[in-house]
Coordinates of C-alpha atoms and ligand atoms in Angstrom, one line a residue:
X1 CA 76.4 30.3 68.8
X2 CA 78.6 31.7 66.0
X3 CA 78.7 28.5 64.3
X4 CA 75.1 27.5 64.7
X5 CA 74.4 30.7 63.1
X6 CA 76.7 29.5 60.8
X7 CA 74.6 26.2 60.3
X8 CA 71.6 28.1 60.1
X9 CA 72.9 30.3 57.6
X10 CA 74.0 27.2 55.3
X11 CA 70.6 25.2 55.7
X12 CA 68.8 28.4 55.1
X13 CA 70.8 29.0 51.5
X14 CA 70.0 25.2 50.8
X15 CA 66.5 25.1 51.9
X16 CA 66.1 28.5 49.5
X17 CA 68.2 27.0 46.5
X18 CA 65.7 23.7 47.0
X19 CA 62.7 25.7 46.9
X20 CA 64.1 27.3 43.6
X21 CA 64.7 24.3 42.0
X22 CA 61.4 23.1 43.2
X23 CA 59.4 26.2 42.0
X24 CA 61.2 26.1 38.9
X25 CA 60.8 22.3 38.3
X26 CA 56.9 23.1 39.1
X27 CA 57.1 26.3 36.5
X28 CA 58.4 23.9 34.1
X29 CA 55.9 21.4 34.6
X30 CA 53.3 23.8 34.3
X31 CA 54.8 25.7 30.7
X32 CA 54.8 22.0 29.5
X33 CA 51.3 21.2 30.9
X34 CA 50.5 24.8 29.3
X35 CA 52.3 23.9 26.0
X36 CA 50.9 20.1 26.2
X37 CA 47.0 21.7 26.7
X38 CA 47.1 24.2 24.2
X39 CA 48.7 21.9 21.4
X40 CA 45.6 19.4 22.6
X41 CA 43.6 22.5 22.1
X42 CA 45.1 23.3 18.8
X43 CA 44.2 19.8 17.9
X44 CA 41.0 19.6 19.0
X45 CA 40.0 23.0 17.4
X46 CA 41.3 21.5 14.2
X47 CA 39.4 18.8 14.5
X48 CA 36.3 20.5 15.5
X49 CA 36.3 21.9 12.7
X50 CA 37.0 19.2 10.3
X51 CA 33.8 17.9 12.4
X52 CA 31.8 20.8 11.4
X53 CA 32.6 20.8 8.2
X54 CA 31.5 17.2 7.6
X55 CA 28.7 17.3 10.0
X56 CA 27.5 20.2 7.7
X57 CA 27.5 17.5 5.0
X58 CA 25.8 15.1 7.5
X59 CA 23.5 17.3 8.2
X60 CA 22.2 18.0 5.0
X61 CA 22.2 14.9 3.7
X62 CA 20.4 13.2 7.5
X63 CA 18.2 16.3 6.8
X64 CA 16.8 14.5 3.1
X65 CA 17.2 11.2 4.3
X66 CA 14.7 11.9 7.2
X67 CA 12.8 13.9 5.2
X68 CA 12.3 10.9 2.3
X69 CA 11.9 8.7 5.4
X70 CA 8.9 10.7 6.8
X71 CA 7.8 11.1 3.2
X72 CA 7.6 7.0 3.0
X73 CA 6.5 7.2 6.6
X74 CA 3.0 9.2 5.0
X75 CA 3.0 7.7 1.6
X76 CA -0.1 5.4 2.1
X77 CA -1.9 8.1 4.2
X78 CA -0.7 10.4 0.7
X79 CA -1.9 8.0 -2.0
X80 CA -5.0 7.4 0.8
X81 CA -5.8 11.4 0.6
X82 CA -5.5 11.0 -3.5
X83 CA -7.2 8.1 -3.9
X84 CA -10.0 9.9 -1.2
X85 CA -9.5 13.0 -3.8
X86 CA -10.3 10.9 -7.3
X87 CA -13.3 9.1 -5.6
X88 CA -14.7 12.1 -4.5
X89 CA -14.1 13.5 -8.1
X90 CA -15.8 10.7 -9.6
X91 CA -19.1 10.3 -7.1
X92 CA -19.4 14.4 -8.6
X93 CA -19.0 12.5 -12.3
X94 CA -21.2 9.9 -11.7
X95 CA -24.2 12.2 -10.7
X96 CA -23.6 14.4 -13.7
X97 CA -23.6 11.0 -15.5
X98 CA -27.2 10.0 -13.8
X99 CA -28.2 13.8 -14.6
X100 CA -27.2 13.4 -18.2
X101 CA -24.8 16.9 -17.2
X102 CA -21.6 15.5 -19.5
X103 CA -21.2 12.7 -22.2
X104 CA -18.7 11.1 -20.0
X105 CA -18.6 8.3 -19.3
X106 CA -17.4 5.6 -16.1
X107 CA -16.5 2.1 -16.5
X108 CA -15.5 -0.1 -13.2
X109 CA -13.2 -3.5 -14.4
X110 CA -13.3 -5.9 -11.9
X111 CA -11.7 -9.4 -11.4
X112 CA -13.5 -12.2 -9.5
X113 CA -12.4 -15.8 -7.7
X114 CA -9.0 -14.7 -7.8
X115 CA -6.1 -14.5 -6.6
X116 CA -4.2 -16.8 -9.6
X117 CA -1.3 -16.6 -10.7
X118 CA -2.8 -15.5 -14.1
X119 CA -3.4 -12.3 -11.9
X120 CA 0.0 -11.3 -12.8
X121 CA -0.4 -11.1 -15.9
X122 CA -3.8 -9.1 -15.5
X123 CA -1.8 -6.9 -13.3
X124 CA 1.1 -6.0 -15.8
X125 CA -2.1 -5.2 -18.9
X126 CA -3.4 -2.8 -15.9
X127 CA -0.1 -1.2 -15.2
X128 CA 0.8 -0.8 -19.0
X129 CA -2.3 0.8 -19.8
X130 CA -2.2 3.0 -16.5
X131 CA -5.7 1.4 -15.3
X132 CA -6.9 0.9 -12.1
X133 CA -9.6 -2.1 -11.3
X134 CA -11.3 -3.9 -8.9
X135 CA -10.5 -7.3 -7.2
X136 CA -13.0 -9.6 -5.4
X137 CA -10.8 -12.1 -3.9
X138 CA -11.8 -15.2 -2.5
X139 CA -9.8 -18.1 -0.6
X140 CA -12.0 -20.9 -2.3
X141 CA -8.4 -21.8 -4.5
X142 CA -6.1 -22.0 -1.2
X143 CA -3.1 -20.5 -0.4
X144 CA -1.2 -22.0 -3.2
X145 CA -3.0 -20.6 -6.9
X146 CA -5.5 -23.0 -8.5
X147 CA -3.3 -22.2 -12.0
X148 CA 0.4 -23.2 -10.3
X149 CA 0.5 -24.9 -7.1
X150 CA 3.9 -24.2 -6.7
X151 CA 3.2 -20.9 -6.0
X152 CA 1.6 -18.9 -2.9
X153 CA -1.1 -17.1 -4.4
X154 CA -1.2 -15.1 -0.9
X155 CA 1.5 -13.0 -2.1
X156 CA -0.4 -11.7 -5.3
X157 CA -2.8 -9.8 -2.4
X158 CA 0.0 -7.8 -1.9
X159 CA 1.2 -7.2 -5.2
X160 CA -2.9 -6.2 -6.0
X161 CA -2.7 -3.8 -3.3
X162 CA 1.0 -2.3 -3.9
X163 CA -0.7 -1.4 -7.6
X164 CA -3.1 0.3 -5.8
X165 CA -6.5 -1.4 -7.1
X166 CA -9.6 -1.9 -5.3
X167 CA -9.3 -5.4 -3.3
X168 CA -13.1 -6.5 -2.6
X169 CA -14.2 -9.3 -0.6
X170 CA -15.9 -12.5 -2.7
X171 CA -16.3 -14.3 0.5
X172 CA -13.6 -16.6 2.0
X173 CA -15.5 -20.1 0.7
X174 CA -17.1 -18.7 -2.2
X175 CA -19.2 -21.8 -1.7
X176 CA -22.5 -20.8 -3.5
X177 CA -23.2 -24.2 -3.4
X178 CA -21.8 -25.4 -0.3
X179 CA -24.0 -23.9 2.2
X180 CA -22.6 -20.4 2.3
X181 CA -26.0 -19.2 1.3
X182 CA -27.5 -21.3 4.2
X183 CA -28.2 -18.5 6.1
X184 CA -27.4 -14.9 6.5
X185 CA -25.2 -15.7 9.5
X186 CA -23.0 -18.3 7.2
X187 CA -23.0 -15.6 4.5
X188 CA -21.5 -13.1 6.7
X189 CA -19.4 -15.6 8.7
X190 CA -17.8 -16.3 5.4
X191 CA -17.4 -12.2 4.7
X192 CA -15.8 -12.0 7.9
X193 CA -13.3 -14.4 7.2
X194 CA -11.9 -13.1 3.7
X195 CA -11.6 -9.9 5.2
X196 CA -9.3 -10.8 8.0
X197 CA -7.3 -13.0 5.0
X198 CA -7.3 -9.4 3.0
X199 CA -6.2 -7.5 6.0
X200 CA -3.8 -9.8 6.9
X201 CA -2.0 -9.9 3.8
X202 CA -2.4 -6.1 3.0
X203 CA -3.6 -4.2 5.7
X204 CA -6.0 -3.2 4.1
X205 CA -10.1 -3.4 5.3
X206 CA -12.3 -3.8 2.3
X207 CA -15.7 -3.0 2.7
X208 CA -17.1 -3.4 -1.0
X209 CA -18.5 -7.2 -1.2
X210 CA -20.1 -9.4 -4.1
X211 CA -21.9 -12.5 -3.6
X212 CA -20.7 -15.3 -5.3
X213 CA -23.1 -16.3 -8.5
X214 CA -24.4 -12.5 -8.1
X215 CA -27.5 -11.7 -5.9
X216 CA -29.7 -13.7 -7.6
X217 CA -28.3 -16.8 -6.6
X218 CA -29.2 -16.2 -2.7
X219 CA -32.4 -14.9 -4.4
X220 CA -33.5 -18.3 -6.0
X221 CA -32.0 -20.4 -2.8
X222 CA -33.3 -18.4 0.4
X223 CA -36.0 -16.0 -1.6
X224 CA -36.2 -12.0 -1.8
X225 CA -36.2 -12.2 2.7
X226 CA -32.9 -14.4 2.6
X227 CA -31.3 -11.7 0.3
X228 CA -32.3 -8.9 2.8
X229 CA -31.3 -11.2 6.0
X230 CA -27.7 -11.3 3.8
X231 CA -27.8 -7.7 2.9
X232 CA -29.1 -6.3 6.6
X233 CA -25.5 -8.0 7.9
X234 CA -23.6 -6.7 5.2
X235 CA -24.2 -3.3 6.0
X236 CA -24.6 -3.9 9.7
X237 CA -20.8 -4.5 8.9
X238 CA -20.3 -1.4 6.7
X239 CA -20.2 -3.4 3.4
X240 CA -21.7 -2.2 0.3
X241 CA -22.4 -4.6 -2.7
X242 CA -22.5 -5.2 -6.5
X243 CA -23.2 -7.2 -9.2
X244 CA -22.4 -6.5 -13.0
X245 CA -23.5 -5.2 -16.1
X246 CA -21.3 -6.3 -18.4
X247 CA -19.2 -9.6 -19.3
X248 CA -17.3 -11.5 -21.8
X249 CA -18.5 -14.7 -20.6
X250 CA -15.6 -16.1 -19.1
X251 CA -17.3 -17.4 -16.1
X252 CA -18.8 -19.8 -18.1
X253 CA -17.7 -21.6 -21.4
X254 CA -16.0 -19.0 -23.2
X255 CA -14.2 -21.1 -26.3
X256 CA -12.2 -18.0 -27.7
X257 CA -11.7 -14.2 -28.1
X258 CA -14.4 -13.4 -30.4
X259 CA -16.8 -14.5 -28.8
X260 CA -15.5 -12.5 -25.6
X261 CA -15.4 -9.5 -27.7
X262 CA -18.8 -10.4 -29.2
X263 CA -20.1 -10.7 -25.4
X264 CA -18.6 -7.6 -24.4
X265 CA -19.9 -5.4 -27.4
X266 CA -23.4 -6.9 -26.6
X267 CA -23.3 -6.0 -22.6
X268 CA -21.4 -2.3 -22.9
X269 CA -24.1 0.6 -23.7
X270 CA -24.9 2.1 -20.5
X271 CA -22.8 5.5 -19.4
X272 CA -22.1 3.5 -16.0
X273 CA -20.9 0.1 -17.0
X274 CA -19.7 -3.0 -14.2
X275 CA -17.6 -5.4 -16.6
X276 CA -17.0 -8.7 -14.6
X277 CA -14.2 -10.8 -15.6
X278 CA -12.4 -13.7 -14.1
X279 CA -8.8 -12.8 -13.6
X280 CA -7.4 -16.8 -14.8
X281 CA -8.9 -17.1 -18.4
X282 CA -6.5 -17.0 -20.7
X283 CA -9.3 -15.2 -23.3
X284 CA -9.7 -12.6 -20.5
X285 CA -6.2 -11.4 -20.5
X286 CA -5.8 -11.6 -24.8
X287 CA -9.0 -9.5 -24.8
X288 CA -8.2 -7.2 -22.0
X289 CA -5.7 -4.5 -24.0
X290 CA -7.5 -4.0 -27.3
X291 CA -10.9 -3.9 -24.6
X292 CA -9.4 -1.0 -22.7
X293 CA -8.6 0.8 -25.9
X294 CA -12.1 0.7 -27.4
X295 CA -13.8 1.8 -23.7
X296 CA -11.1 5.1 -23.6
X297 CA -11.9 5.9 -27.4
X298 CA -15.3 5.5 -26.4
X299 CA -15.1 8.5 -23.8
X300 CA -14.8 6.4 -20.7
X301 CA -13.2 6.6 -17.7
X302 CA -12.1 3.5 -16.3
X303 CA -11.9 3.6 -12.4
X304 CA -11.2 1.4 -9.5
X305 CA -14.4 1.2 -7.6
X306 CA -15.2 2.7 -4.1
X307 CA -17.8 2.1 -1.4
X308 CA -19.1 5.6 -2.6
X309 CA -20.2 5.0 -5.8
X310 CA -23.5 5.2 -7.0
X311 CA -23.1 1.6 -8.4
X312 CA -22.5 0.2 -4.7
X313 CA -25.8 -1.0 -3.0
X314 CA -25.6 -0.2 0.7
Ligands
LIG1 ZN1 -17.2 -15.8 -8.1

């Protein structure tokens, strides 16, 4: 019994000095786990930081990005709202105008048959002279421009519209003597089908219209009924329409800028003045600088023109 005790004594001492070791390997692991986790926490507090510290920066700068990306997101619906604003300034000018209330004066420059790839060059006079006009655009010349057939003249409807003119619809034939006048359902078919051209090349829907060789030329092939069949389905499709009041002739034989200028001096009198011009002639574009001088010293406004105006029939 003695040395059983003995035994038990021994095995007791070892089991005790394994359980030490044992405990105190565990402790050990645990101060290095302990030591391991709070140098990782060290580290990641650093770090944190450093994050904070640049996502401050981010932050910031994400803030302006996303605000000059929500700023592009509502640019058209901002120049919309201004462009909205000037029109609804100028239909006020325009009555006082009618009412002989101010010696103001509007002028409305548009551009027919076009695009060409002369437009560009119509496009930079406009920009120069901070002018805004009016383009009734027709696919009668193709998709490639009449004036370079290397060129897709379907890309200067975006480059009309990114200036922020007034892109009017001059029928998609402009076949005034091709049957587009053949009834008011051929007229219209023919309206329909620029503007899906327009809107598919700017997004844009148009609803100002002029008929190719001016009203009159429905007038003398369908009578005064065929104009109001063609002018019933224009506004049954929201269009207004216009003619002109004022030209240099370009439209027909126009042999040189003199006798544009001549043409132009002649037609310009009224306080509310239509000037057509054809946005390829090469007199056109010579005349065009020296012509928007002379209407600005002569107290007028030049303006794009908007279904609103009193110079739009509806
Ligand atoms: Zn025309």
């Amino acid at each position: 019994m003695g040395r059983n005790n003995g035994k038990i004594k021994f095995s007791i001492a070892i089991i005790n000095i394994v359980l030490v070791l044992v405990l105190l390997f565990f402790s050990y692991q645990k101060y290095q786990n302990i030591k391991t986790l709070n140098s990782k926490k060290d580290k990641i507090k650093e770090e944190y930081q450093v994050l904070m510290k640049d996502q401050n920066i981010d932050e910031n700068e994400i803030n302006e990005i996303n605000n000059k990306i929500n700023e592009l997101e509502n640019i058209d619906e901002t120049i919309l709202n201004k462009k909205n604003e000037v029109f609804k300034l100028a239909s006020e000018l325009e009555k006082k105008i009618k009412n002989k209330e101010t010696d103001k004066k509007i002028v409305y420059l548009t551009f027919d048959d076009g695009p060409y790839y002369n437009t560009y060059k119509v496009l930079k006079i406009l920009k120069e002279n901070h002018v805004k006009a009016t383009f009734f655009t027709t696919n009668v010349n193709g998709e490639h421009c009449y004036d370079n057939r290397n060129y897709v003249c379907h890309d200067v409807y975006a480059a009309i519209a990114k200036d922020n003119h007034t892109i009017a619809n001059h029928t998609y034939t402009h076949g005034w003597n091709r049957g587009l006048y053949k009834s008011a359902d051929s007229f219209i078919d023919a309206i329909k089908r620029q503007e899906e051209l327009i809107k598919s090349k700017t997004g844009l829907v148009t609803n100002i219209a002029r008929f190719p060789g001016g009203s009159g030329t429905p007038i003398a092939q369908r009578g005064r009924s065929g104009l109001n069949a063609m002018i019933e389905k224009l506004r049954e499709n929201n269009y207004g329409w216009v003619d002109w009041t004022a030209q240099d002739g370009d439209g027909g034989y126009l042999p040189n800028y003199d006798t544009g200028w001549k043409n132009l001096m002649q037609s310009i009198n009224e306080p509310l003045e239509v000037v057509l011009f054809h946005d390829y002639h090469a007199v056109t574009t010579a005349i065009l600088p020296n012509f928007i001088k002379y209407l600005q010293e002569k107290n007028y406004i030049i303006l794009p023109l908007f279904y609103d105006s009193v110079m739009i029939n509806k």
